[in-house]
Coordinates of C-alpha atoms (C1' of nucleotides) in Angstrom, one line a residue:
Chain A
X1 CA -54.5 -17.7 24.3
X2 CA -57.9 -15.9 24.7
X3 CA -58.1 -12.0 25.1
X4 CA -59.0 -12.0 28.6
X5 CA -57.5 -14.6 31.2
X6 CA -59.8 -16.1 33.9
X7 CA -57.9 -13.9 36.4
X8 CA -58.7 -10.7 34.3
X9 CA -62.4 -11.2 33.8
X10 CA -63.1 -12.1 37.5
X11 CA -61.1 -8.9 38.8
X12 CA -63.0 -6.8 36.3
X13 CA -66.3 -8.4 37.6
X14 CA -65.2 -7.8 41.5
X15 CA -64.1 -4.0 40.5
X16 CA -67.5 -3.5 39.0
X17 CA -69.3 -4.9 42.1
X18 CA -67.5 -2.8 44.1
X19 CA -68.1 0.4 42.3
X20 CA -71.9 -0.3 42.2
X21 CA -71.5 -0.7 46.1
X22 CA -70.4 3.3 45.9
X23 CA -66.8 2.8 46.1
X24 CA -64.8 5.0 43.4
X25 CA -62.0 2.7 41.7
X26 CA -59.9 5.6 40.9
X27 CA -60.1 8.7 43.1
X28 CA -57.4 11.3 42.8
X29 CA -58.2 13.1 46.1
X30 CA -55.6 11.1 48.5
X31 CA -52.5 12.8 49.3
X32 CA -50.1 10.5 51.0
X33 CA -47.4 12.9 53.1
X34 CA -45.2 10.1 54.1
X35 CA -43.1 7.5 52.2
X36 CA -41.7 3.8 53.4
X37 CA -38.0 4.4 53.1
X38 CA -37.7 7.6 55.0
X39 CA -40.2 6.5 57.6
X40 CA -37.8 3.1 57.9
X41 CA -34.3 5.2 58.1
X42 CA -36.2 7.6 60.6
X43 CA -37.5 4.6 63.1
X44 CA -34.9 2.5 62.6
X45 CA -33.7 2.6 66.4
X46 CA -37.1 2.7 68.0
X47 CA -38.2 -0.1 69.7
X48 CA -42.1 -1.0 69.7
X49 CA -42.4 0.7 73.4
X50 CA -40.7 3.7 71.9
X51 CA -42.6 3.6 68.9
X52 CA -46.2 3.2 70.7
X53 CA -45.6 6.6 72.5
X54 CA -45.4 8.7 69.5
X55 CA -49.0 9.8 69.0
X56 CA -48.6 10.6 65.4
X57 CA -50.5 9.0 62.8
X58 CA -48.5 8.5 59.3
X59 CA -50.1 8.6 55.7
X60 CA -48.8 7.0 52.7
X61 CA -49.8 5.6 49.3
X62 CA -48.3 2.5 47.8
X63 CA -49.1 -0.8 45.5
X64 CA -49.8 -4.1 47.4
X65 CA -47.3 -6.6 46.6
X66 CA -47.8 -9.0 49.1
X67 CA -50.7 -10.3 51.5
X68 CA -51.1 -12.9 54.6
X69 CA -54.9 -13.2 55.4
X70 CA -56.1 -14.0 58.6
X71 CA -59.8 -14.4 59.4
X72 CA -60.1 -10.8 61.5
X73 CA -56.5 -9.3 60.3
X74 CA -54.4 -8.9 57.4
X75 CA -50.6 -8.1 56.9
X76 CA -49.4 -7.0 54.0
X77 CA -46.7 -5.1 52.4
X78 CA -47.1 -1.8 50.3
X79 CA -44.3 -0.6 48.0
X80 CA -44.2 3.2 47.0
X81 CA -41.4 4.8 45.1
X82 CA -38.7 4.5 48.3
X83 CA -39.3 1.5 49.7
X84 CA -41.7 -1.4 51.0
X85 CA -43.3 -1.2 54.4
X86 CA -45.5 -3.6 56.2
X87 CA -48.8 -2.8 57.0
X88 CA -51.4 -4.3 59.7
X89 CA -55.4 -4.3 59.2
X90 CA -56.9 -5.4 62.0
X91 CA -60.9 -5.5 61.8
X92 CA -61.4 -4.1 65.1
X93 CA -59.7 -1.2 64.3
X94 CA -61.4 -0.2 60.4
X95 CA -64.6 -1.4 61.6
X96 CA -66.4 -5.1 60.3
X97 CA -68.4 -3.4 57.6
X98 CA -65.1 -1.7 55.9
X99 CA -62.9 -4.9 56.8
X100 CA -65.3 -7.2 54.9
X101 CA -65.0 -5.1 52.0
X102 CA -61.3 -4.7 52.2
X103 CA -61.1 -8.4 52.4
X104 CA -63.3 -9.3 49.5
X105 CA -62.4 -6.5 47.0
X106 CA -58.9 -5.1 47.7
X107 CA -56.3 -7.3 45.6
X108 CA -52.4 -7.6 45.0
X109 CA -51.4 -5.0 43.0
X110 CA -54.0 -2.3 44.0
X111 CA -52.7 0.9 44.9
X112 CA -54.3 1.9 48.7
X113 CA -53.9 4.6 50.9
X114 CA -53.3 4.2 54.7
X115 CA -53.0 6.0 57.9
X116 CA -52.4 5.0 60.9
X117 CA -49.4 4.9 64.2
X118 CA -46.2 2.8 63.8
X119 CA -45.7 -0.2 65.8
X120 CA -42.9 -3.0 65.5
X121 CA -44.4 -6.6 65.4
X122 CA -43.0 -9.6 67.4
X123 CA -40.5 -10.3 65.1
X124 CA -39.5 -6.6 65.3
X125 CA -40.6 -5.5 61.8
X126 CA -41.8 -1.6 61.7
X127 CA -45.2 -1.7 60.7
X128 CA -48.1 1.0 60.3
X129 CA -51.4 -0.1 62.1
X130 CA -54.0 0.6 59.5
X131 CA -56.6 2.9 61.2
X132 CA -57.8 4.4 57.8
X133 CA -57.5 2.3 54.5
X134 CA -58.8 3.7 51.0
X135 CA -58.4 2.2 47.5
X136 CA -56.6 5.0 45.5
X137 CA -56.4 2.6 42.1
X138 CA -57.9 -0.8 41.2
X139 CA -55.5 -3.2 39.8
X140 CA -57.5 -5.1 36.7
X141 CA -54.4 -7.3 35.9
X142 CA -52.6 -9.5 38.6
X143 CA -48.9 -9.2 39.3
X144 CA -46.1 -11.8 38.4
X145 CA -45.0 -14.5 40.9
X146 CA -44.1 -12.9 44.3
X147 CA -41.2 -14.9 44.7
X148 CA -39.3 -15.1 41.3
X149 CA -40.6 -12.1 40.0
X150 CA -40.9 -11.1 36.4
X151 CA -38.2 -13.5 35.1
X152 CA -38.7 -13.4 31.3
X153 CA -36.4 -10.9 29.5
X154 CA -38.8 -10.1 26.6
X155 CA -41.7 -9.7 28.9
X156 CA -39.2 -7.3 31.0
X157 CA -38.3 -5.0 28.2
X158 CA -42.2 -5.1 26.6
X159 CA -43.4 -4.2 29.8
X160 CA -41.0 -2.2 31.8
X161 CA -43.8 -0.9 33.9
X162 CA -44.1 -4.9 35.4
X163 CA -40.3 -4.9 35.6
X164 CA -40.1 -1.8 37.4
X165 CA -42.7 -2.8 39.7
X166 CA -41.3 -6.3 40.3
X167 CA -37.5 -5.8 40.2
X168 CA -35.6 -3.4 42.7
X169 CA -32.5 -3.8 40.6
X170 CA -34.1 -2.7 37.9
X171 CA -35.3 0.8 39.4
X172 CA -31.8 1.1 41.1
X173 CA -30.3 1.1 37.8
X174 CA -32.3 4.0 36.3
X175 CA -31.9 6.1 39.2
X176 CA -28.2 5.7 38.8
X177 CA -28.6 6.7 35.3
X178 CA -30.3 9.9 36.3
X179 CA -27.9 10.4 39.1
X180 CA -24.8 10.1 36.1
X181 CA -26.7 12.5 33.9
X182 CA -27.3 14.9 36.5
X183 CA -23.7 14.8 37.6
X184 CA -22.3 15.5 34.2
X185 CA -25.0 18.4 33.4
X186 CA -23.9 19.9 36.8
X187 CA -20.4 19.2 36.1
X188 CA -20.2 20.8 32.5
X189 CA -21.9 24.0 34.2
X190 CA -19.5 24.3 36.7
X191 CA -16.9 24.3 34.5
X192 CA -18.5 27.2 32.5
X193 CA -19.9 25.1 29.6
X194 CA -23.1 26.2 28.1
X195 CA -25.7 23.4 27.6
X196 CA -27.5 23.8 24.0
X197 CA -29.6 21.8 22.0
X198 CA -28.6 21.5 17.9
X199 CA -31.2 20.1 15.1
X200 CA -32.2 16.4 15.8
X201 CA -33.2 16.6 11.9
X202 CA -30.8 17.7 9.5
X203 CA -30.6 18.2 6.1
X204 CA -27.0 16.3 5.7
X205 CA -26.2 13.7 8.5
X206 CA -22.9 14.4 9.2
X207 CA -20.3 14.2 12.1
X208 CA -19.7 10.3 12.0
X209 CA -20.1 7.5 9.7
X210 CA -23.3 5.9 10.1
X211 CA -26.3 4.5 8.0
X212 CA -29.1 7.6 9.1
X213 CA -32.8 7.3 9.8
X214 CA -34.5 9.1 6.8
X215 CA -37.8 11.0 7.3
X216 CA -39.9 13.7 5.3
X217 CA -40.8 17.1 5.6
X218 CA -43.8 18.1 3.9
X219 CA -44.0 22.2 4.3
X220 CA -39.8 22.0 3.2
X221 CA -40.7 19.4 0.8
X222 CA -37.6 17.9 1.2
X223 CA -35.8 14.6 3.1
X224 CA -34.1 15.5 6.6
X225 CA -32.3 12.8 8.6
X226 CA -32.3 11.9 12.3
X227 CA -29.0 13.0 13.3
X228 CA -26.1 10.6 13.8
X229 CA -24.2 13.0 15.9
X230 CA -24.3 16.4 16.7
X231 CA -20.6 17.6 15.8
X232 CA -21.1 19.8 12.9
X233 CA -23.5 22.2 14.6
X234 CA -21.5 22.2 17.9
X235 CA -18.6 23.3 15.8
X236 CA -20.5 26.0 14.2
X237 CA -21.4 27.3 17.8
X238 CA -17.6 27.4 18.3
X239 CA -17.5 29.6 15.4
X240 CA -20.3 31.7 16.7
X241 CA -18.0 32.6 19.8
X242 CA -19.3 30.2 22.4
X243 CA -16.0 28.6 23.5
X244 CA -17.4 26.0 25.9
X245 CA -20.3 23.9 24.7
X246 CA -22.2 20.7 25.7
X247 CA -25.0 18.8 24.3
X248 CA -26.3 15.8 26.2
X249 CA -29.1 14.1 23.8
X250 CA -30.2 11.5 21.8
X251 CA -28.5 10.1 18.5
X252 CA -29.9 7.8 16.0
X253 CA -28.1 5.1 13.5
X254 CA -30.0 3.0 11.7
X255 CA -28.0 0.0 12.0
X256 CA -27.8 -3.4 14.0
X257 CA -29.3 -4.3 17.3
X258 CA -26.7 -6.1 19.7
X259 CA -25.8 -5.8 23.4
X260 CA -23.6 -2.8 22.9
X261 CA -25.7 -1.2 20.2
X262 CA -29.5 0.3 20.2
X263 CA -30.9 2.5 17.3
X264 CA -31.4 5.4 19.6
X265 CA -28.7 6.0 22.2
X266 CA -27.6 8.9 24.1
X267 CA -24.0 11.0 23.5
X268 CA -22.8 13.5 25.6
X269 CA -20.6 15.8 23.2
X270 CA -18.6 18.8 24.5
X271 CA -16.1 21.4 22.5
X272 CA -13.8 23.5 24.5
X273 CA -12.0 26.2 22.7
X274 CA -8.1 26.7 23.1
X275 CA -7.9 23.3 24.5
X276 CA -6.3 20.0 23.0
X277 CA -6.9 16.5 22.7
X278 CA -4.4 16.0 25.2
X279 CA -6.1 18.6 27.8
X280 CA -9.1 16.4 27.1
X281 CA -7.5 13.7 28.2
X282 CA -6.9 14.9 31.8
X283 CA -10.7 16.3 32.0
X284 CA -11.8 12.7 31.1
X285 CA -9.7 11.2 33.9
X286 CA -11.1 14.0 36.1
X287 CA -14.8 13.3 34.9
X288 CA -15.0 9.6 35.3
X289 CA -12.7 9.2 38.5
X290 CA -15.1 11.9 40.0
X291 CA -18.2 10.4 38.7
X292 CA -17.1 7.0 40.3
X293 CA -16.4 8.7 43.8
X294 CA -20.1 10.2 43.3
X295 CA -21.9 7.2 42.7
X296 CA -19.9 4.3 44.5
X297 CA -18.0 5.9 46.9
X298 CA -14.5 5.5 45.4
X299 CA -12.5 4.9 42.3
X300 CA -12.5 1.7 41.7
X301 CA -15.5 -0.3 40.0
X302 CA -16.4 -4.0 38.9
X303 CA -17.7 -4.7 35.7
X304 CA -18.7 -8.4 34.6
X305 CA -16.1 -9.6 37.1
X306 CA -13.5 -7.2 36.3
X307 CA -12.0 -5.0 38.9
X308 CA -11.5 -1.5 37.2
X309 CA -9.5 1.2 38.7
X310 CA -10.2 4.5 37.4
X311 CA -7.9 6.3 39.5
X312 CA -5.7 9.1 37.2
X313 CA -3.6 8.8 35.4
X314 CA -4.6 6.3 32.6
X315 CA -2.6 4.2 30.5
X316 CA -2.0 5.5 26.8
X317 CA -0.6 4.0 23.8
X318 CA -0.7 4.9 20.1
X319 CA -2.8 3.4 17.8
X320 CA 0.1 1.1 16.3
X321 CA 1.9 0.3 19.2
X322 CA -1.4 -1.0 20.5
X323 CA -1.6 -3.2 17.2
X324 CA 2.1 -4.6 17.5
X325 CA 2.7 -4.8 21.6
X326 CA -1.1 -5.5 22.5
X327 CA -2.6 -7.2 19.4
X328 CA 0.8 -8.9 18.3
X329 CA 0.7 -7.8 15.2
X330 CA 4.5 -7.9 13.5
X331 CA 5.5 -4.3 12.7
X332 CA 6.1 -5.3 9.1
X333 CA 2.5 -6.1 8.4
X334 CA 1.6 -2.7 9.0
X335 CA 3.6 -1.6 6.3
X336 CA 1.7 -2.2 3.4
X337 CA -2.0 -2.4 2.5
X338 CA -1.2 -6.0 0.9
X339 CA 0.9 -7.2 3.9
X340 CA -1.9 -6.1 6.3
X341 CA -4.7 -7.7 4.1
X342 CA -2.8 -10.9 3.9
X343 CA -1.6 -11.4 7.6
X344 CA -5.5 -10.5 8.6
X345 CA -6.6 -13.3 6.0
X346 CA -3.9 -15.6 7.9
X347 CA -5.1 -14.8 11.2
X348 CA -8.9 -15.2 10.5
X349 CA -10.0 -11.8 10.7
X350 CA -12.4 -10.9 8.4
X351 CA -11.6 -8.1 6.2
X352 CA -13.1 -6.5 2.9
X353 CA -10.6 -7.5 0.3
X354 CA -11.5 -4.7 -1.7
X355 CA -10.8 -2.2 1.3
X356 CA -8.8 0.6 -0.2
X357 CA -8.4 2.5 3.4
X358 CA -5.2 1.3 5.2
X359 CA -6.7 2.7 8.4
X360 CA -9.8 1.0 7.9
X361 CA -7.8 -2.3 7.7
X362 CA -5.7 -1.5 10.8
X363 CA -9.2 -0.8 12.5
X364 CA -10.2 -4.2 11.7
X365 CA -7.3 -6.0 13.3
X366 CA -7.5 -3.5 16.2
X367 CA -11.2 -4.4 17.1
X368 CA -10.5 -8.1 17.0
X369 CA -6.9 -8.0 18.8
X370 CA -6.7 -4.9 20.6
X371 CA -10.0 -3.5 22.0
X372 CA -11.4 -6.6 24.1
X373 CA -8.1 -6.9 25.8
X374 CA -8.4 -3.3 27.1
X375 CA -10.0 -3.7 30.6
X376 CA -8.5 -1.2 32.4
X377 CA -8.7 2.3 31.0
X378 CA -6.7 3.3 28.3
X379 CA -6.4 5.9 26.1
X380 CA -5.5 4.6 22.5
X381 CA -3.5 8.0 21.0
X382 CA -2.4 8.8 17.3
X383 CA -5.5 7.4 15.3
X384 CA -4.5 7.3 11.4
X385 CA -5.8 10.4 9.8
X386 CA -7.7 8.5 7.2
X387 CA -10.4 7.4 9.5
X388 CA -10.2 10.5 11.3
X389 CA -12.1 13.2 8.8
X390 CA -12.7 16.0 11.5
X391 CA -9.8 15.8 13.4
X392 CA -6.4 17.8 13.2
X393 CA -3.4 16.6 11.9
X394 CA -0.3 15.7 14.1
X395 CA 2.4 18.6 13.5
X396 CA 5.2 16.2 14.0
X397 CA 3.7 13.1 12.0
X398 CA 0.8 14.4 9.6
X399 CA -0.2 10.6 9.2
X400 CA -2.1 10.7 12.4
X401 CA -4.5 12.5 13.6
X402 CA -4.5 14.2 17.0
X403 CA -7.3 11.9 18.5
X404 CA -7.7 9.5 21.0
X405 CA -10.3 6.8 21.7
X406 CA -10.9 5.9 25.7
X407 CA -11.7 1.8 26.1
X408 CA -13.0 0.5 29.4
X409 CA -14.1 -3.1 30.1
X410 CA -13.0 -4.0 26.4
X411 CA -15.2 -1.4 24.8
X412 CA -14.8 2.1 23.3
X413 CA -16.2 4.5 25.8
X414 CA -15.4 8.1 24.6
X415 CA -13.8 9.6 20.9
X416 CA -12.2 13.0 20.8
X417 CA -9.7 15.0 19.1
X418 CA -8.3 18.4 18.6
X419 CA -10.4 19.7 16.1
X420 CA -9.6 20.2 12.4
X421 CA -10.3 24.2 12.0
X422 CA -8.5 24.6 8.4
X423 CA -11.2 25.0 5.8
X424 CA -9.4 24.0 3.0
X425 CA -7.9 20.6 4.7
X426 CA -11.3 20.2 5.7
X427 CA -12.9 20.2 2.3
X428 CA -10.0 17.9 1.1
X429 CA -11.0 15.2 3.7
X430 CA -14.9 15.8 2.7
X431 CA -13.9 15.5 -1.1
X432 CA -12.0 12.6 -0.6
X433 CA -14.7 10.9 1.4
X434 CA -17.2 11.6 -1.6
X435 CA -14.3 9.8 -4.0
X436 CA -14.7 6.7 -1.4
X437 CA -18.2 6.5 -2.5
X438 CA -17.2 5.1 -5.7
X439 CA -15.8 1.8 -3.4
X440 CA -19.9 1.6 -2.9
X441 CA -19.8 2.6 0.9
X442 CA -23.1 2.8 1.8
X443 CA -22.3 4.4 5.2
X444 CA -21.0 7.6 3.5
X445 CA -23.3 10.2 2.6
X446 CA -22.5 11.6 -0.8
X447 CA -23.1 15.7 0.3
X448 CA -20.7 17.9 1.4
X449 CA -21.7 20.0 4.2
X450 CA -21.0 23.6 2.3
X451 CA -22.5 25.6 5.1
X452 CA -20.3 23.7 7.6
X453 CA -17.0 24.6 5.3
X454 CA -18.2 28.2 5.2
X455 CA -18.7 28.5 8.8
X456 CA -14.9 27.2 9.1
X457 CA -14.5 30.1 6.6
X458 CA -15.2 32.8 9.2
X459 CA -12.4 31.0 11.5
X460 CA -13.3 28.3 14.3
X461 CA -10.5 28.7 17.3
X462 CA -8.5 26.0 17.9
X463 CA -10.6 23.8 20.1
X464 CA -11.0 20.1 21.2
X465 CA -14.1 18.3 21.4
X466 CA -15.4 14.8 23.0
X467 CA -18.2 12.4 22.5
X468 CA -19.0 10.2 25.6
X469 CA -21.4 7.2 25.0
X470 CA -23.8 7.4 27.8
X471 CA -25.6 4.1 27.7
X472 CA -22.2 2.2 27.8
X473 CA -20.9 4.7 30.6
X474 CA -24.4 4.0 32.8
X475 CA -23.6 -0.2 31.8
X476 CA -20.2 0.1 33.5
X477 CA -21.4 1.7 36.5
X478 CA -24.5 -0.4 36.8
X479 CA -22.6 -3.4 35.9
X480 CA -25.2 -4.1 33.4
X481 CA -24.3 -6.6 30.5
X482 CA -26.4 -5.3 27.7
X483 CA -27.2 -1.9 26.6
X484 CA -31.0 -3.0 26.8
X485 CA -30.7 -3.0 30.9
X486 CA -29.8 0.6 30.6
X487 CA -32.7 1.8 28.1
X488 CA -35.9 2.2 29.8
X489 CA -37.7 1.3 26.4
X490 CA -35.3 -1.0 24.3
X491 CA -36.5 -1.4 20.9
X492 CA -37.9 -4.5 20.0
X493 CA -39.7 -6.2 17.0
X494 CA -43.7 -5.6 17.5
X495 CA -45.2 -8.2 19.6
X496 CA -47.1 -11.3 18.5
X497 CA -49.7 -12.8 20.2
X498 CA -48.4 -13.0 23.8
X499 CA -51.1 -12.8 26.9
Chain B
rG1 C1' -28.0 -12.7 7.5
rG2 C1' -25.5 -17.5 10.0
rG3 C1' -25.1 -20.7 14.6
rU4 C1' -26.9 -21.9 19.6
rC5 C1' -30.6 -22.0 23.0
rG6 C1' -35.4 -20.9 24.4
rG7 C1' -41.1 -19.9 23.9
rU8 C1' -46.0 -25.1 28.0
rA9 C1' -52.0 -21.7 33.2
rA10 C1' -52.0 -14.4 34.6
rC11 C1' -46.4 -15.6 36.8
rU12 C1' -42.2 -19.3 37.8
rC13 C1' -41.1 -24.0 36.0
rA14 C1' -41.4 -29.5 35.4
rG15 C1' -43.1 -33.0 31.6
rU16 C1' -38.9 -40.0 30.8
rU17 C1' -37.8 -44.4 24.8
rG18 C1' -44.0 -40.8 21.2
rG19 C1' -49.7 -42.7 24.6
rU20 C1' -55.2 -37.9 26.0
rA21 C1' -51.1 -31.5 30.3
rG22 C1' -48.6 -31.0 36.2
rA23 C1' -46.5 -28.2 40.6
rG24 C1' -46.0 -23.8 43.0
rU25 C1' -47.2 -18.6 43.4
rA26 C1' -51.7 -16.0 41.8
rU27 C1' -57.3 -16.6 41.3
rC28 C1' -62.1 -18.3 43.5
rG29 C1' -64.8 -20.8 48.2
rG30 C1' -63.7 -22.0 53.5
rC31 C1' -61.0 -21.8 58.6
rC32 C1' -57.6 -18.6 61.1
rU33 C1' -56.3 -11.2 65.0
rU34 C1' -48.1 -10.9 65.2
rU35 C1' -47.5 -12.9 59.9
rU36 C1' -43.7 -12.1 56.2
rA37 C1' -42.1 -17.5 50.1
rA38 C1' -47.6 -17.4 56.6
rG39 C1' -50.2 -22.2 57.4
rC40 C1' -54.7 -25.8 56.5
rC41 C1' -59.2 -28.0 53.3
rG42 C1' -61.5 -27.8 48.5
rA43 C1' -62.0 -25.7 43.4
rG44 C1' -61.8 -23.4 38.9
rA45 C1' -57.7 -22.3 35.1
rG46 C1' -54.0 -24.6 28.8
rU47 C1' -54.9 -23.0 20.7
rC48 C1' -48.3 -26.5 24.7
rG49 C1' -45.6 -19.6 19.7
rC50 C1' -48.1 -20.0 14.4
rA51 C1' -49.0 -23.4 10.4
rG52 C1' -48.1 -27.9 8.0
rG53 C1' -46.2 -32.9 7.8
rU54 C1' -45.0 -38.2 9.6
rU55 C1' -47.7 -41.7 13.2
rC56 C1' -53.0 -45.4 15.3
rG57 C1' -51.6 -41.2 18.4
rA58 C1' -47.1 -35.3 18.8
rG59 C1' -46.0 -30.7 24.1
rU60 C1' -42.3 -34.6 22.5
rC61 C1' -40.3 -36.4 15.9
rC62 C1' -39.7 -33.4 10.7
rU63 C1' -40.3 -28.8 7.4
rG64 C1' -41.5 -23.8 7.1
rC65 C1' -42.7 -19.2 9.8
rC66 C1' -43.0 -15.4 14.2
rC67 C1' -40.7 -13.6 18.8
rG68 C1' -36.7 -13.2 22.0
rA69 C1' -31.7 -14.5 24.4
rC70 C1' -26.7 -15.2 23.4
rC71 C1' -22.3 -15.7 20.0
rC72 C1' -20.7 -14.5 15.0
rA73 C1' -21.4 -11.3 10.3

RNA sequence: GGGUCGGUAACUCAGUUGGUAGAGUAUCGGCCUUUUAAGCCGAGAGUCGCAGGUUCGAGUCCUGCCCGACCCA
């Protein structure tokens, strides 16, 4: 398709004509004083007679979303950030010259400024009678179809601005997202947590197992990695004496894209000295249930057809118990690597035959058999230590960590543990990870973060820490089926030749 | 990486067993001073994702590639 569609050409030409008549296409002096939403709210109960008795003139700006033309009058709806409101333009009100210009040169999609009194039409709609009308911003491109809006998913993501103009629900999702983030900030600040910012570019990417993005710093002459997690830096702050810290920002993982994964995603991590993972379960219940009340007014939400009850307390179950009770894995299968492997194969669960770490095999079973069934909020506790390299060992059973993951709607939403603060054990676990590198696991970075060990050697107070995936949380609260629906500009391949 | 589905006018979509591409909205011209998916009359608008192939003839069948959605790995 050619560079300029016919409509685009016509519009640019009309715009130039208008400009040559002395009308500015992009003036910046208009100052709206009112907004559609509040006006509709304030005057909801006013009938036409009462509205006419108000002498006030109102002044607002917005984009023309629809238009119904008559010979000497025009109805249209303009949309500002809050809502749409109807405007009535009459030749007798704005004068024949202005009306002629308006009819010929003002298009759907233009942003205009309006001043005038309110009235109610025959059908009862609150409407502004335009006394004054000015062009604020000329639109060269036409809006999508007024009835169906913008449907094409690809176009919605590539031109999110259009999606936001056309689809009210999309605007709502991102308002809710902002509300959630703001709630969390206020919650943690009110609980005495300090908001901090730690490096996004790290010399050794740590705190999780994932493939990092690599970059290069010329002045330092060294490779840096976009962080896969802030964990190791936040713990250094515990060593430094801050007892409650949180960070709410982006992580980057150079892995697949799916309905649950975007290469950059937002994570809340918080650390609390002198607390345990059990304290964090209570805190998590408190956060989610009060967040639900804040957003929806109650503690139940609906996600993709599931009714989900966030009222505390939530179910707790051990990792192995979950495999046995929920995943229906026979207990004896978990006795050895060999039995686990062959059982997995029998049941068509894809596992790496060379996998040496029993915990990783169990995790595969868990992902396949348990996770999808955890619809109601569930804390899974007592994770195998060999897949929890930064978590404290349980005192009674050193094969498991004092750790939980929170599942809601069949997805992992949060991950938390009592922090390992013994530098000797931490070094041993890092070294074990390095050893596994021989098994050719590209996810594990070969370098030990020596400075982190050194920090622990100065003494980190006992603490618990938690990470909550904000994008998935927002999905839950906005009933969004894909992570792309809650990320303003999700990553896509560069576009081919499209209009 | 594999599978399924999709890509046709600016937007939303039709397009039959292969026979020269349609509608609605939007746009342009005309009529209309309480409409709201306004209405009526008229007009223009397409590299059918891209490149090959089969065929007298391809939007339609075949192959490869690009982009997207979903599922699987």
